[in-house]
């Protein structure tokens, strides 16, 4: 009986941790969407959507650890960043966080973001309009670090020739996520 309660306690703590991470992901996603959709107009009847949101959480690559090597705060967490990159390989999407974020709240922001799309759907929409003014916001999986830091890579995909991105560092201060800085901006 004692082992049953131990297993039950462990399962409850894992479930609580998972729920907390989903809430943290949703809070971080809200800050990202609010910043990058600030200049977008709400999508209403016959208005062309210019910025789409990629439905998948992009996997992190070694590029992230290399981009953080010289950062004054993140260089202390280089090993942790590399470790988290190496264990990631499963596909995840933003559906749970998206639902949590837009259920009964943030409706104005939702009129700008609309429904997340796959790469194939974005490319089909882009080709159907025949213009190169649509972009897709790609948000990588958050990398949670010690001292309540979180690192997220953001990318904008337009075409092979017009892509850009950066890294964003967040910190949870007094239980609230704060945008600390955006760094290593790149463009092709």
Short mmCIF file of C-alpha atoms in Angstrom, two decimals:
data_model
loop_
_atom_site.label_atom_id
_atom_site.label_comp_id
_atom_site.label_asym_id
_atom_site.label_seq_id
_atom_site.Cartn_x
_atom_site.Cartn_y
_atom_site.Cartn_z
CA UNK A 1 0.00 0.00 0.00
CA UNK A 2 2.88 2.32 0.80
CA UNK A 3 4.37 1.83 -2.67
CA UNK A 4 1.01 2.61 -4.25
CA UNK A 5 0.92 6.02 -2.56
CA UNK A 6 4.56 6.64 -3.51
CA UNK A 7 3.79 5.92 -7.18
CA UNK A 8 0.62 8.01 -7.00
CA UNK A 9 2.56 10.90 -5.47
CA UNK A 10 5.22 10.67 -8.17
CA UNK A 11 2.57 10.66 -10.93
CA UNK A 12 0.83 13.68 -9.40
CA UNK A 13 4.10 15.61 -9.18
CA UNK A 14 4.89 14.80 -12.83
CA UNK A 15 1.41 15.89 -13.88
CA UNK A 16 1.75 19.14 -11.89
CA UNK A 17 5.16 19.79 -13.47
CA UNK A 18 3.68 19.19 -16.94
CA UNK A 19 0.80 21.57 -16.26
CA UNK A 20 3.18 24.25 -14.97
CA UNK A 21 5.36 23.93 -18.06
CA UNK A 22 2.32 24.27 -20.36
CA UNK A 23 1.28 27.42 -18.47
CA UNK A 24 4.82 28.80 -18.68
CA UNK A 25 4.95 27.99 -22.40
CA UNK A 26 1.62 29.77 -22.90
CA UNK A 27 2.83 32.86 -21.02
CA UNK A 28 6.03 32.98 -23.09
CA UNK A 29 4.09 32.43 -26.31
CA UNK A 30 1.76 35.32 -25.43
CA UNK A 31 4.73 37.68 -25.04
CA UNK A 32 6.23 36.52 -28.34
CA UNK A 33 2.97 36.84 -30.26
CA UNK A 34 2.19 40.23 -28.70
CA UNK A 35 5.58 41.59 -29.76
CA UNK A 36 5.77 40.20 -33.26
CA UNK A 37 2.11 40.74 -34.15
CA UNK A 38 2.05 44.30 -32.78
CA UNK A 39 2.16 45.88 -36.25
CA UNK A 40 -0.12 43.32 -37.93
CA UNK A 41 -3.71 44.21 -38.68
CA UNK A 42 -6.56 41.94 -37.54
CA UNK A 43 -7.58 39.52 -40.28
CA UNK A 44 -11.16 40.30 -41.25
CA UNK A 45 -13.23 39.58 -44.34
CA UNK A 46 -11.13 39.90 -47.54
CA UNK A 47 -8.01 41.11 -45.70
CA UNK A 48 -4.84 39.24 -46.60
CA UNK A 49 -2.98 37.72 -43.67
CA UNK A 50 0.70 38.63 -43.88
CA UNK A 51 2.15 36.89 -40.81
CA UNK A 52 1.28 33.25 -40.16
CA UNK A 53 2.14 31.18 -37.09
CA UNK A 54 3.85 27.80 -37.53
CA UNK A 55 1.94 25.11 -35.67
CA UNK A 56 4.93 22.93 -34.70
CA UNK A 57 7.49 23.62 -31.99
CA UNK A 58 10.69 23.63 -34.01
CA UNK A 59 13.41 21.40 -32.60
CA UNK A 60 16.48 23.17 -31.27
CA UNK A 61 19.80 22.61 -32.99
CA UNK A 62 23.49 23.03 -32.15
CA UNK A 63 23.24 26.48 -33.74
CA UNK A 64 21.54 27.67 -30.54
CA UNK A 65 24.34 26.56 -28.25
CA UNK A 66 26.91 28.10 -30.58
CA UNK A 67 24.96 31.37 -30.66
CA UNK A 68 24.94 31.54 -26.85
CA UNK A 69 28.60 30.74 -26.22
CA UNK A 70 29.64 34.37 -25.76
CA UNK A 71 26.45 35.67 -24.13
CA UNK A 72 27.27 37.07 -20.65
CA UNK A 73 24.48 35.14 -18.89
CA UNK A 74 24.06 32.08 -21.11
CA UNK A 75 27.73 31.12 -21.32
CA UNK A 76 27.32 29.84 -17.74
CA UNK A 77 24.57 27.47 -18.94
CA UNK A 78 26.31 26.25 -22.10
CA UNK A 79 26.44 22.61 -20.94
CA UNK A 80 22.77 22.66 -19.92
CA UNK A 81 21.73 24.13 -23.29
CA UNK A 82 23.70 21.46 -25.16
CA UNK A 83 22.20 18.72 -23.00
CA UNK A 84 18.65 19.87 -23.68
CA UNK A 85 19.32 20.10 -27.41
CA UNK A 86 20.64 16.53 -27.52
CA UNK A 87 17.62 15.00 -25.78
CA UNK A 88 15.04 16.71 -28.03
CA UNK A 89 13.92 14.79 -31.06
CA UNK A 90 10.18 14.32 -30.85
CA UNK A 91 7.75 16.51 -32.74
CA UNK A 92 5.51 18.69 -30.58
CA UNK A 93 3.03 21.39 -31.50
CA UNK A 94 1.73 24.57 -29.90
CA UNK A 95 -1.94 23.43 -29.83
CA UNK A 96 -2.25 23.05 -26.04
CA UNK A 97 -0.62 26.42 -25.33
CA UNK A 98 -2.58 28.05 -28.14
CA UNK A 99 -5.87 26.78 -26.69
CA UNK A 100 -4.91 27.88 -23.17
CA UNK A 101 -3.89 31.31 -24.42
CA UNK A 102 -6.97 32.04 -26.50
CA UNK A 103 -9.78 30.37 -24.55
CA UNK A 104 -11.93 33.28 -23.36
CA UNK A 105 -9.06 35.77 -23.45
CA UNK A 106 -6.79 37.74 -25.79
CA UNK A 107 -9.40 37.74 -28.56
CA UNK A 108 -7.94 40.81 -30.28
CA UNK A 109 -4.55 39.13 -30.54
CA UNK A 110 -6.22 36.01 -31.89
CA UNK A 111 -7.77 38.02 -34.75
CA UNK A 112 -4.21 38.83 -35.81
CA UNK A 113 -2.65 35.41 -35.29
CA UNK A 114 -5.54 33.27 -36.59
CA UNK A 115 -5.04 29.49 -36.84
CA UNK A 116 -1.53 27.99 -36.77
CA UNK A 117 -0.47 26.47 -40.10
CA UNK A 118 1.83 23.72 -41.30
CA UNK A 119 4.72 24.46 -43.65
CA UNK A 120 2.84 22.85 -46.53
CA UNK A 121 -0.27 24.96 -45.95
CA UNK A 122 1.80 28.14 -45.68
CA UNK A 123 3.60 27.38 -48.95
CA UNK A 124 0.29 26.63 -50.69
CA UNK A 125 -1.22 29.91 -49.45
CA UNK A 126 1.91 31.82 -50.44
CA UNK A 127 1.82 30.38 -53.97
CA UNK A 128 -1.90 31.02 -54.38
CA UNK A 129 -1.42 34.76 -53.82
CA UNK A 130 1.64 34.93 -56.05
CA UNK A 131 3.35 37.51 -53.87
CA UNK A 132 6.30 37.34 -51.52
CA UNK A 133 4.83 39.42 -48.70
CA UNK A 134 3.63 36.58 -46.46
CA UNK A 135 5.87 35.39 -43.62
CA UNK A 136 5.67 32.57 -41.13
CA UNK A 137 6.71 32.99 -37.49
CA UNK A 138 8.51 29.87 -36.23
CA UNK A 139 8.97 29.51 -32.48
CA UNK A 140 11.36 26.82 -31.26
CA UNK A 141 10.86 24.66 -28.18
CA UNK A 142 11.65 26.65 -25.03
CA UNK A 143 14.90 25.76 -23.28
CA UNK A 144 14.40 26.15 -19.53
CA UNK A 145 17.57 26.94 -17.61
CA UNK A 146 18.59 27.39 -13.96
CA UNK A 147 17.84 30.68 -12.18
CA UNK A 148 14.43 30.85 -13.90
CA UNK A 149 15.83 31.66 -17.35
CA UNK A 150 14.29 30.50 -20.61
CA UNK A 151 15.82 30.71 -24.07
CA UNK A 152 13.74 30.58 -27.25
CA UNK A 153 14.85 30.86 -30.85
CA UNK A 154 12.47 32.81 -33.10
CA UNK A 155 12.56 32.62 -36.88
CA UNK A 156 10.69 34.21 -39.76
CA UNK A 157 10.39 32.13 -42.91
CA UNK A 158 9.44 33.82 -46.14
CA UNK A 159 11.37 32.10 -48.87
CA UNK A 160 14.81 30.72 -49.41
CA UNK A 161 16.19 34.23 -49.84
CA UNK A 162 14.34 36.20 -47.19
CA UNK A 163 14.56 34.59 -43.77
CA UNK A 164 15.46 36.11 -40.42
CA UNK A 165 15.49 35.31 -36.76
CA UNK A 166 16.98 35.87 -33.34
CA UNK A 167 17.26 34.43 -29.84
CA UNK A 168 15.12 35.72 -26.99
CA UNK A 169 16.03 35.40 -23.32
CA UNK A 170 13.30 35.45 -20.68
CA UNK A 171 13.50 35.31 -16.89
CA UNK A 172 10.79 34.48 -14.38
CA UNK A 173 10.90 37.17 -11.70
CA UNK A 174 8.49 36.96 -8.75
CA UNK A 175 6.44 34.34 -10.61
CA UNK A 176 6.03 36.44 -13.78
CA UNK A 177 7.96 35.91 -17.03
CA UNK A 178 9.91 38.98 -18.19
CA UNK A 179 11.39 39.62 -21.65
CA UNK A 180 15.09 40.20 -20.87
CA UNK A 181 16.63 40.67 -24.31
CA UNK A 182 16.67 39.73 -27.96
CA UNK A 183 20.13 38.97 -29.34
CA UNK A 184 22.08 37.44 -32.25
CA UNK A 185 19.67 38.76 -34.88
CA UNK A 186 20.36 37.32 -38.32
CA UNK A 187 18.97 37.79 -41.85
CA UNK A 188 19.49 36.15 -45.23
#
